[in-house]
C-alpha cells in the first residue's frame, strides 16, 4: 500500500500544522493527449501536480516539506513539478528552514521529453544552494523512487532514510527487461540492500523516521542545549567524587610512571570501553551509515549526537568491529570524509575517535585507494572550516590513526598511544625480532604523557587505573571532557581556530623559540 503525499504529511508533521505553499502549476506546452492525461491524473490523485510543498511543525520544530504524489502520473517530474520544487527549496532557504523531502517517482515525465529530463539540474542546484547556506536537508525515499529523481534531489540529503521494502534504483526492472531481454537481479534495488551497501543511512517506517528526523534536526540546528549541559555536569563521576577538571589536573603526574609497554598492553584489553560505550552516554544520537556512494565499513561508527547538550558529528574506529586482519579500509576513510563534509556544511563541530590496530593491509585496500584516502583525510582536517576534536581513546597505530588526528584540540585517555607501527612492528624493523617491543615503545615516546609533553596531545582524561576496570565511569568522564572542549571551541571565532590549527601543526616538533 503506497503512502500518498498527504498521508505522509499527516504522519510526519504535528496534527493540523501543515500549510501549503503551492500555487497553480505553470503552463507547459502539451498535446491534446497529454492534456487529457493531466486531467485524469488530477482526478485520480486529487492533486494538481505530482508534487506537494509547504511547511509544518515536526515535534514543534518548523520545517519545510516536499513530497511526491505517485498517484499523479507515477510521481513523474516535468517542468511544472520541477518549478514547484525549486520555488519551495528557494523559499526554505530564504526563510532559513530545514527541508525534509520525500520523493516517490518513476523519474522524468516522458510526455515532456528532454526538457523535463534536464529539470533535475535546476532542482539539484537549488538543493545545493540550500545546503551551502548551512541549512539541513533530510530525505525520506518512498516506494518507488527511480531514475533521475533518485539521481538528483533524492540522493543529496545530509542524511537519507527509506521506507521498508521500497524499490529504489536508477533503471526500473520493467525498462531493464525491455532493453536487455532479461530480468534485473532480484533484491538489488531494494531499500534494505542499499542500506547494507552504504548508499542510504537506514530503513524506517514514517513514524520512526519522524522521531529520527526530530533528533537529527535538533543536532543539526547547531544550538547547544543548556538544560542538558547542566544535567550532564551535575551528574557525579561515580567513584571519584571530583569534577572532570579536578581529575584531569592530577592525571599526568600520577600516570607518568606507567611504562609505555604497559599502556600498550592495557589498551588491548578486551573489556576496554570504545566509541560505542561513549555513545551510550550521549543524547539525541542518530546513527549514520556508509559513504552514500555504495561503500560501507563496519569497523567504524558514524553518528550525529549531543555531548552534554553540545551538538556535533561523531566519527571513529569501532574496536569491537576490528578482528584480526579485518581493520579499517578505504571505505572507512571515505565515510570519515563524509562526516567532515556534513560538519563543515552545517557548521557543526566534529569529534573524531582514534582506536585502531591500523589500516587494512590487503590487495583490495591498496587497489581501492587506501593510501590516497589517508592523505585526503589529513589534508581535509587541517583545513576544515569547523571546530574539531580528536580523541586518542586506545590504540593509535599508523596511517589509520594519523588520518583522524589533526584537530583543534586532541584529548587522550591515560593509556591511549600513537605510533607509526605497533611496537612489535617497530622492533621487527630495528632489531629483526619482536622481543624489543617494550624498549621501542619507550624510546619512541608513544604514551599519552609523552604526547602531551611533545604538544601532540592537549589534555589527558584519566583512567583509575585502567578504563577496562571502570568502563562506565571512564566513558562518562570522557564524554564530560569532550563536552567541555566543544563548548570552549564554539566560543572562539572560526578564523582564530583555523590560524591556531595551522600554527600548531606548522610548529610541531620544533624547539620552543
C-alpha positions as semicolon CSV with decimal commas, in nm:
position;residue;x (nm);y (nm);z (nm)
1;X;0,000;0,000;0,000
2;X;0,164;0,324;-0,116
3;X;0,166;0,627;0,113
4;X;0,023;0,939;-0,054
5;X;0,182;1,280;-0,010
6;X;-0,099;1,395;0,217
7;X;-0,079;1,075;0,425
8;X;0,295;1,132;0,461
9;X;0,241;1,486;0,587
10;X;-0,023;1,355;0,827
11;X;0,219;1,102;0,978
12;X;0,530;1,321;0,968
13;X;0,404;1,659;1,086
14;X;0,222;1,768;1,401
15;X;-0,153;1,743;1,366
16;X;-0,308;2,038;1,182
17;X;0,026;2,215;1,130
18;X;0,069;2,169;0,753
19;X;0,042;2,486;0,542
20;X;0,055;2,451;0,165
21;X;0,293;2,666;-0,037
22;X;0,155;2,551;-0,371
23;X;0,027;2,784;-0,641
24;X;-0,135;2,669;-0,966
25;X;0,119;2,481;-1,181
26;X;0,296;2,678;-1,452
27;X;0,158;2,618;-1,800
28;X;0,362;2,392;-2,027
29;X;0,319;2,305;-2,393
30;X;0,103;1,997;-2,419
31;X;-0,059;1,787;-2,686
32;X;-0,430;1,709;-2,663
33;X;-0,349;1,360;-2,542
34;X;-0,110;1,488;-2,273
35;X;-0,365;1,747;-2,152
36;X;-0,613;1,463;-2,113
37;X;-0,355;1,260;-1,921
38;X;-0,304;1,553;-1,683
39;X;-0,678;1,593;-1,632
40;X;-0,724;1,224;-1,550
41;X;-0,420;1,224;-1,322
42;X;-0,561;1,516;-1,123
43;X;-0,893;1,336;-1,078
44;X;-0,724;1,013;-0,976
45;X;-0,472;1,163;-0,734
46;X;-0,677;1,453;-0,602
47;X;-0,381;1,686;-0,659
48;X;-0,299;1,936;-0,932
49;X;0,055;1,805;-0,988
50;X;0,289;1,524;-0,888
51;X;0,443;1,724;-0,602
52;X;0,306;1,896;-0,292
53;X;0,509;2,150;-0,096
54;X;0,465;2,356;0,218
55;X;0,566;2,387;0,581
56;X;0,461;2,248;0,914
57;X;0,578;2,157;1,260
58;X;0,777;1,842;1,328
59;X;0,751;1,790;1,703
60;X;0,723;2,164;1,741
61;X;1,009;2,248;1,504
62;X;0,920;2,449;1,193
63;X;1,026;2,269;0,875
64;X;0,970;2,296;0,500
65;X;0,842;1,983;0,328
66;X;0,829;1,847;-0,027
67;X;0,662;1,520;-0,119
68;X;0,586;1,345;-0,447
69;X;0,238;1,212;-0,518
70;X;0,279;0,881;-0,702
71;X;-0,089;0,873;-0,793
72;X;-0,028;1,164;-1,032
73;X;0,139;1,010;-1,338
74;X;0,360;0,787;-1,123
75;X;0,507;1,088;-0,944
76;X;0,692;1,183;-1,261
77;X;0,870;1,518;-1,274
78;X;0,808;1,761;-1,557
79;X;0,861;2,134;-1,587
80;X;0,568;2,234;-1,364
81;X;0,655;1,987;-1,089
82;X;1,022;2,086;-1,102
83;X;0,935;2,456;-1,080
84;X;0,718;2,388;-0,775
85;X;1,005;2,200;-0,609
86;X;1,262;2,469;-0,685
87;X;1,036;2,750;-0,561
88;X;0,982;2,558;-0,237
89;X;1,353;2,490;-0,189
90;X;1,436;2,855;-0,252
91;X;1,168;2,968;-0,008
92;X;1,301;2,729;0,258
93;X;1,650;2,871;0,203
94;X;1,525;3,229;0,228
95;X;1,338;3,151;0,550
96;X;1,630;2,955;0,693
97;X;1,417;2,644;0,741
98;X;1,539;2,285;0,742
99;X;1,397;2,093;0,448
100;X;1,252;1,741;0,452
101;X;1,198;1,591;0,107
102;X;1,021;1,265;0,032
103;X;1,041;1,151;-0,331
104;X;0,843;0,867;-0,481
105;X;0,860;0,872;-0,857
106;X;0,912;0,677;-1,173
107;X;1,152;0,954;-1,279
108;X;1,133;1,206;-1,562
109;X;0,794;1,271;-1,725
110;X;0,828;1,111;-2,068
111;X;0,549;1,321;-2,221
112;X;0,770;1,633;-2,188
113;X;1,086;1,473;-2,322
114;X;1,436;1,607;-2,273
115;X;1,329;1,943;-2,134
116;X;1,174;1,754;-1,840
117;X;1,489;1,544;-1,804
118;X;1,714;1,847;-1,756
119;X;1,487;1,988;-1,485
120;X;1,678;1,765;-1,245
121;X;1,975;2,000;-1,286
122;X;1,791;2,304;-1,153
123;X;1,640;2,103;-0,867
124;X;1,984;1,974;-0,768
125;X;2,121;2,327;-0,795
126;X;1,855;2,466;-0,563
127;X;1,920;2,190;-0,309
128;X;2,296;2,251;-0,329
129;X;2,240;2,622;-0,260
130;X;2,017;2,539;0,037
131;X;2,286;2,315;0,184
132;X;2,563;2,564;0,108
133;X;2,369;2,822;0,311
134;X;2,408;2,590;0,611
135;X;2,052;2,453;0,624
136;X;1,975;2,084;0,686
137;X;1,833;1,871;0,404
138;X;1,679;1,538;0,504
139;X;1,549;1,280;0,257
140;X;1,293;1,002;0,305
141;X;1,266;0,777;-0,002
142;X;0,928;0,613;-0,060
143;X;0,825;0,323;-0,277
144;X;0,925;0,351;-0,558
145;X;1,195;0,613;-0,623
146;X;1,364;0,568;-0,958
147;X;1,558;0,732;-1,238
148;X;1,650;1,098;-1,245
149;X;1,466;1,175;-0,921
150;X;1,685;0,933;-0,727
151;X;1,986;1,051;-0,927
152;X;1,936;1,416;-0,826
153;X;1,745;1,554;-0,527
154;X;1,675;1,204;-0,393
155;X;2,044;1,146;-0,328
156;X;2,161;1,479;-0,189
157;X;2,043;1,454;0,172
158;X;2,269;1,522;0,465
159;X;2,101;1,208;0,590
160;X;1,885;0,971;0,385
161;X;1,640;0,707;0,503
162;X;1,389;0,494;0,315
163;X;1,055;0,321;0,354
164;X;1,086;-0,054;0,429
165;X;1,082;-0,265;0,115
166;X;1,089;0,037;-0,114
167;X;1,204;-0,014;-0,473
168;X;1,487;0,234;-0,524
169;X;1,720;0,248;-0,819
170;X;1,820;0,407;-1,145
171;X;1,673;0,198;-1,426
172;X;1,341;0,030;-1,347
173;X;1,314;-0,351;-1,372
174;X;1,047;-0,331;-1,645
175;X;1,259;-0,098;-1,858
176;X;1,569;-0,309;-1,798
177;X;1,393;-0,622;-1,922
178;X;1,256;-0,441;-2,227
179;X;1,604;-0,315;-2,316
180;X;1,813;-0,623;-2,238
181;X;1,569;-0,911;-2,265
182;X;1,632;-1,046;-1,914
183;X;1,520;-0,977;-1,560
184;X;1,718;-0,743;-1,338
185;X;1,873;-0,937;-1,044
186;X;1,631;-0,961;-0,753
187;X;1,698;-0,789;-0,424
188;X;1,936;-0,526;-0,561
189;X;1,707;-0,224;-0,595
190;X;1,556;-0,263;-0,250
191;X;1,593;-0,018;0,038
192;X;1,737;-0,278;0,274
193;X;2,009;-0,374;0,026
194;X;2,101;-0,010;-0,034
195;X;2,137;0,036;0,340
196;X;2,369;-0,264;0,373
197;X;2,565;-0,140;0,072
198;X;2,626;0,203;0,224
199;X;2,401;0,404;-0,012
200;X;2,147;0,518;0,249
201;X;2,155;0,559;0,627
202;X;1,867;0,335;0,727
203;X;1,525;0,183;0,659
204;X;1,238;0,307;0,875
205;X;0,859;0,339;0,867
206;X;0,734;0,700;0,868
207;X;0,653;0,722;1,243
208;X;1,007;0,611;1,332
209;X;1,156;0,845;1,072
210;X;0,959;1,128;1,236
211;X;1,143;1,057;1,565
212;X;1,481;1,024;1,393
213;X;1,425;1,342;1,190
214;X;1,338;1,530;1,510
215;X;1,661;1,414;1,674
216;X;1,867;1,488;1,365
217;X;1,724;1,836;1,321
218;X;1,789;1,912;1,688
219;X;2,158;1,822;1,646
220;X;2,189;1,978;1,301
221;X;2,048;2,305;1,431
222;X;2,386;2,354;1,598
223;X;2,223;2,509;1,904
224;X;2,355;2,384;2,240
225;X;2,103;2,259;2,496
226;X;2,185;2,439;2,825
227;X;1,946;2,219;3,025
228;X;2,121;1,901;2,909
229;X;2,458;2,060;2,981
230;X;2,358;2,144;3,337
231;X;2,218;1,798;3,399
232;X;2,528;1,639;3,249
233;X;2,775;1,837;3,459
234;X;2,567;1,788;3,772
235;X;2,586;1,409;3,734
236;X;2,853;1,276;3,972
237;X;3,155;1,094;3,835
238;X;3,099;0,776;4,032
239;X;3,395;0,652;4,231
240;X;3,595;0,975;4,217
241;X;3,384;1,242;4,386
242;X;3,559;1,504;4,173
243;X;3,481;1,714;3,870
244;X;3,632;1,637;3,527
245;X;3,865;1,937;3,567
246;X;3,990;1,820;3,906
247;X;4,075;1,465;3,798
248;X;4,227;1,598;3,477
249;X;4,472;1,817;3,667
250;X;4,619;1,531;3,871
251;X;4,639;1,276;3,592
252;X;4,971;1,336;3,422
253;X;5,184;1,320;3,738
254;X;5,000;1,016;3,870
255;X;5,041;0,816;3,549
256;X;5,379;0,941;3,428
257;X;5,546;0,638;3,587
258;X;5,344;0,384;3,384
259;X;5,579;0,231;3,124
260;X;5,477;0,271;2,760
261;X;5,459;-0,103;2,704
262;X;5,216;-0,137;2,997
263;X;4,990;0,125;2,833
264;X;5,004;-0,070;2,507
265;X;4,901;-0,392;2,679
266;X;4,628;-0,216;2,878
267;X;4,489;-0,057;2,560
268;X;4,445;-0,405;2,413
269;X;4,236;-0,549;2,697
270;X;3,912;-0,698;2,561
271;X;3,694;-0,513;2,813
272;X;3,829;-0,169;2,735
273;X;3,548;0,079;2,650
274;X;3,534;0,202;2,292
275;X;3,338;0,454;2,089
276;X;3,010;0,266;2,133
277;X;3,050;0,290;2,511
278;X;3,096;0,667;2,483
279;X;2,786;0,699;2,268
280;X;2,577;0,525;2,533
281;X;2,623;0,840;2,742
282;X;2,526;1,099;2,480
283;X;2,180;1,219;2,382
284;X;1,984;1,254;2,056
285;X;2,210;1,008;1,878
286;X;2,131;0,941;1,511
287;X;2,340;0,657;1,363
288;X;2,457;0,713;1,006
289;X;2,582;0,450;0,765
290;X;2,806;0,433;0,463
291;X;2,958;0,682;0,227
292;X;2,631;0,743;0,041
293;X;2,819;0,618;-0,264
294;X;2,783;0,243;-0,227
295;X;3,051;0,173;0,033
296;X;3,026;0,082;0,399
297;X;3,287;-0,023;0,654
298;X;3,173;-0,198;0,971
299;X;3,496;-0,116;1,156
300;X;3,381;0,241;1,220
301;X;3,089;0,427;1,380
302;X;2,936;0,742;1,237
303;X;2,660;0,945;1,405
304;X;2,504;1,276;1,500
305;X;2,487;1,336;1,875
306;X;2,490;1,577;2,167
307;X;2,760;1,557;2,434
308;X;2,608;1,717;2,744
309;X;2,391;1,930;2,520
310;X;2,671;2,019;2,273
311;X;2,574;1,915;1,916
312;X;2,832;1,755;1,688
313;X;2,910;1,496;1,422
314;X;3,092;1,190;1,559
315;X;3,314;0,954;1,364
316;X;3,557;0,694;1,492
317;X;3,708;0,349;1,498
318;X;3,500;0,071;1,650
319;X;3,733;-0,159;1,843
320;X;3,462;-0,427;1,857
321;X;3,444;-0,435;1,476
322;X;3,817;-0,497;1,422
323;X;3,913;-0,862;1,417
324;X;4,249;-0,997;1,304
325;X;4,330;-0,854;0,963
326;X;3,979;-0,708;0,932
327;X;4,059;-0,345;1,004
328;X;3,963;-0,011;0,854
329;X;3,980;0,008;0,475
330;X;3,942;0,290;0,221
331;X;3,563;0,294;0,260
332;X;3,606;0,383;0,629
333;X;3,814;0,685;0,534
334;X;3,563;0,791;0,271
335;X;3,297;0,771;0,544
336;X;3,523;0,991;0,757
337;X;3,533;1,247;0,479
338;X;3,154;1,234;0,457
339;X;3,146;1,321;0,829
340;X;3,381;1,611;0,765
341;X;3,164;1,739;0,481
342;X;2,844;1,726;0,691
343;X;3,014;1,901;0,983
344;X;3,162;2,175;0,766
345;X;2,847;2,233;0,561
346;X;2,625;2,264;0,868
347;X;2,881;2,448;1,082
348;X;2,885;2,166;1,338
349;X;3,185;2,061;1,547
350;X;3,343;1,729;1,450
351;X;3,453;1,472;1,708
352;X;3,693;1,201;1,587
353;X;3,774;0,891;1,792
354;X;4,101;0,703;1,733
355;X;4,110;0,341;1,846
356;X;4,267;0,125;1,578
357;X;4,522;-0,151;1,531
358;X;4,597;0,011;1,196
359;X;4,462;0,043;0,845
360;X;4,393;-0,269;0,639
361;X;4,685;-0,441;0,470
362;X;4,539;-0,616;0,168
363;X;4,537;-0,623;-0,209
364;X;4,183;-0,483;-0,210
365;X;4,271;-0,193;0,021
366;X;4,570;-0,095;-0,191
367;X;4,377;-0,111;-0,518
368;X;4,079;0,083;-0,383
369;X;4,290;0,377;-0,276
370;X;4,356;0,336;0,096
371;X;4,675;0,541;0,098
372;X;4,541;0,840;-0,100
373;X;4,237;0,846;0,128
374;X;4,463;0,876;0,435
375;X;4,631;1,174;0,269
376;X;4,297;1,336;0,182
377;X;4,166;1,293;0,536
378;X;4,473;1,460;0,682
379;X;4,455;1,748;0,433
380;X;4,082;1,794;0,485
381;X;4,115;1,805;0,865
382;X;4,399;2,055;0,863
383;X;4,189;2,296;0,655
384;X;3,835;2,212;0,775
385;X;3,615;2,517;0,842
386;X;3,457;2,394;1,163
387;X;3,580;2,316;1,518
388;X;3,742;1,974;1,556
389;X;3,833;1,746;1,846
390;X;4,031;1,425;1,819
391;X;4,022;1,160;2,093
392;X;4,307;0,910;2,133
393;X;4,093;0,653;2,308
394;X;4,307;0,340;2,284
395;X;4,544;0,205;2,024
396;X;4,663;0,457;1,765
397;X;4,853;0,267;1,501
398;X;4,986;0,400;1,172
399;X;4,811;0,594;0,898
400;X;4,468;0,478;1,008
401;X;4,518;0,674;1,332
402;X;4,701;0,967;1,175
403;X;4,412;1,020;0,932
404;X;4,186;1,122;1,224
405;X;4,442;1,309;1,436
406;X;4,466;1,672;1,312
407;X;4,227;1,880;1,522
408;X;4,190;2,199;1,719
409;X;4,205;2,000;2,042
410;X;4,345;1,650;2,093
411;X;4,244;1,453;2,401
412;X;4,389;1,122;2,511
413;X;4,295;0,856;2,762
414;X;4,577;0,780;3,007
415;X;4,665;0,461;2,821
416;X;4,595;0,587;2,472
417;X;4,901;0,586;2,246
418;X;5,008;0,686;1,896
419;X;5,283;0,526;1,686
420;X;5,375;0,477;1,320
421;X;5,365;0,100;1,378
422;X;5,271;-0,120;1,673
423;X;5,580;-0,162;1,894
424;X;5,622;-0,518;1,770
425;X;5,643;-0,390;1,413
426;X;5,893;-0,122;1,505
427;X;6,103;-0,386;1,682
428;X;6,093;-0,609;1,375
429;X;6,230;-0,323;1,161
430;X;6,502;-0,212;1,402
431;X;6,606;-0,542;1,563
432;X;6,459;-0,802;1,323
433;X;6,258;-0,953;1,608
434;X;5,960;-0,857;1,826
435;X;6,131;-0,909;2,161
436;X;6,240;-0,546;2,179
437;X;5,882;-0,409;2,156
438;X;5,883;-0,271;2,515
439;X;6,213;-0,095;2,452
440;X;6,089;0,059;2,125
441;X;5,760;0,168;2,286
442;X;5,955;0,363;2,548
443;X;6,208;0,506;2,302
444;X;5,951;0,631;2,054
445;X;5,752;0,839;2,305
446;X;5,416;0,687;2,218
447;X;5,242;0,726;2,559
448;X;4,974;0,986;2,622
449;X;5,205;1,155;2,875
450;X;5,486;1,176;2,619
451;X;5,248;1,305;2,352
452;X;5,129;1,574;2,593
453;X;5,487;1,683;2,657
454;X;5,556;1,693;2,282
455;X;5,249;1,905;2,204
456;X;5,067;1,632;2,011
457;X;4,802;1,598;2,284
458;X;4,639;1,885;2,474
459;X;4,466;1,707;2,759
460;X;4,469;1,366;2,924
461;X;4,147;1,216;3,057
462;X;4,243;0,981;3,341
463;X;4,181;0,614;3,395
464;X;4,164;0,485;3,754
465;X;4,382;0,292;3,695
466;X;4,251;0,127;3,379
467;X;3,937;0,207;3,178
468;X;3,858;-0,165;3,143
469;X;3,811;-0,178;3,523
470;X;3,575;0,123;3,529
471;X;3,412;0,134;3,183
472;X;3,103;0,335;3,278
473;X;3,284;0,590;3,495
474;X;3,555;0,636;3,235
475;X;3,305;0,676;2,950
476;X;3,112;0,940;3,144
477;X;3,437;1,119;3,232
478;X;3,545;1,125;2,868
479;X;3,202;1,245;2,748
480;X;3,213;1,526;3,004
481;X;3,562;1,628;2,890
482;X;3,455;1,629;2,525
483;X;3,151;1,842;2,611
484;X;3,370;2,095;2,789
485;X;3,610;2,114;2,494
486;X;3,321;2,156;2,249
487;X;3,184;2,447;2,450
488;X;3,526;2,609;2,457
489;X;3,582;2,572;2,083
490;X;3,237;2,706;1,996
491;X;3,320;3,025;2,187
492;X;3,620;3,100;1,963
493;X;3,593;3,269;1,620
494;X;3,644;3,030;1,329
495;X;3,924;3,232;1,172
496;X;4,109;3,220;1,504
497;X;4,067;2,842;1,519
498;X;4,197;2,799;1,165
499;X;4,502;3,015;1,233
500;X;4,573;2,838;1,561
501;X;4,542;2,496;1,397
502;X;4,781;2,598;1,120
503;X;5,037;2,727;1,370
504;X;5,002;2,417;1,587
505;X;5,095;2,174;1,312
506;X;5,346;2,408;1,149
507;X;5,546;2,427;1,474
508;X;5,501;2,063;1,582
509;X;5,834;1,903;1,667
510;X;6,033;2,226;1,654
511;X;6,210;2,363;1,962
512;X;6,043;2,645;2,151
513;X;6,171;2,980;2,026
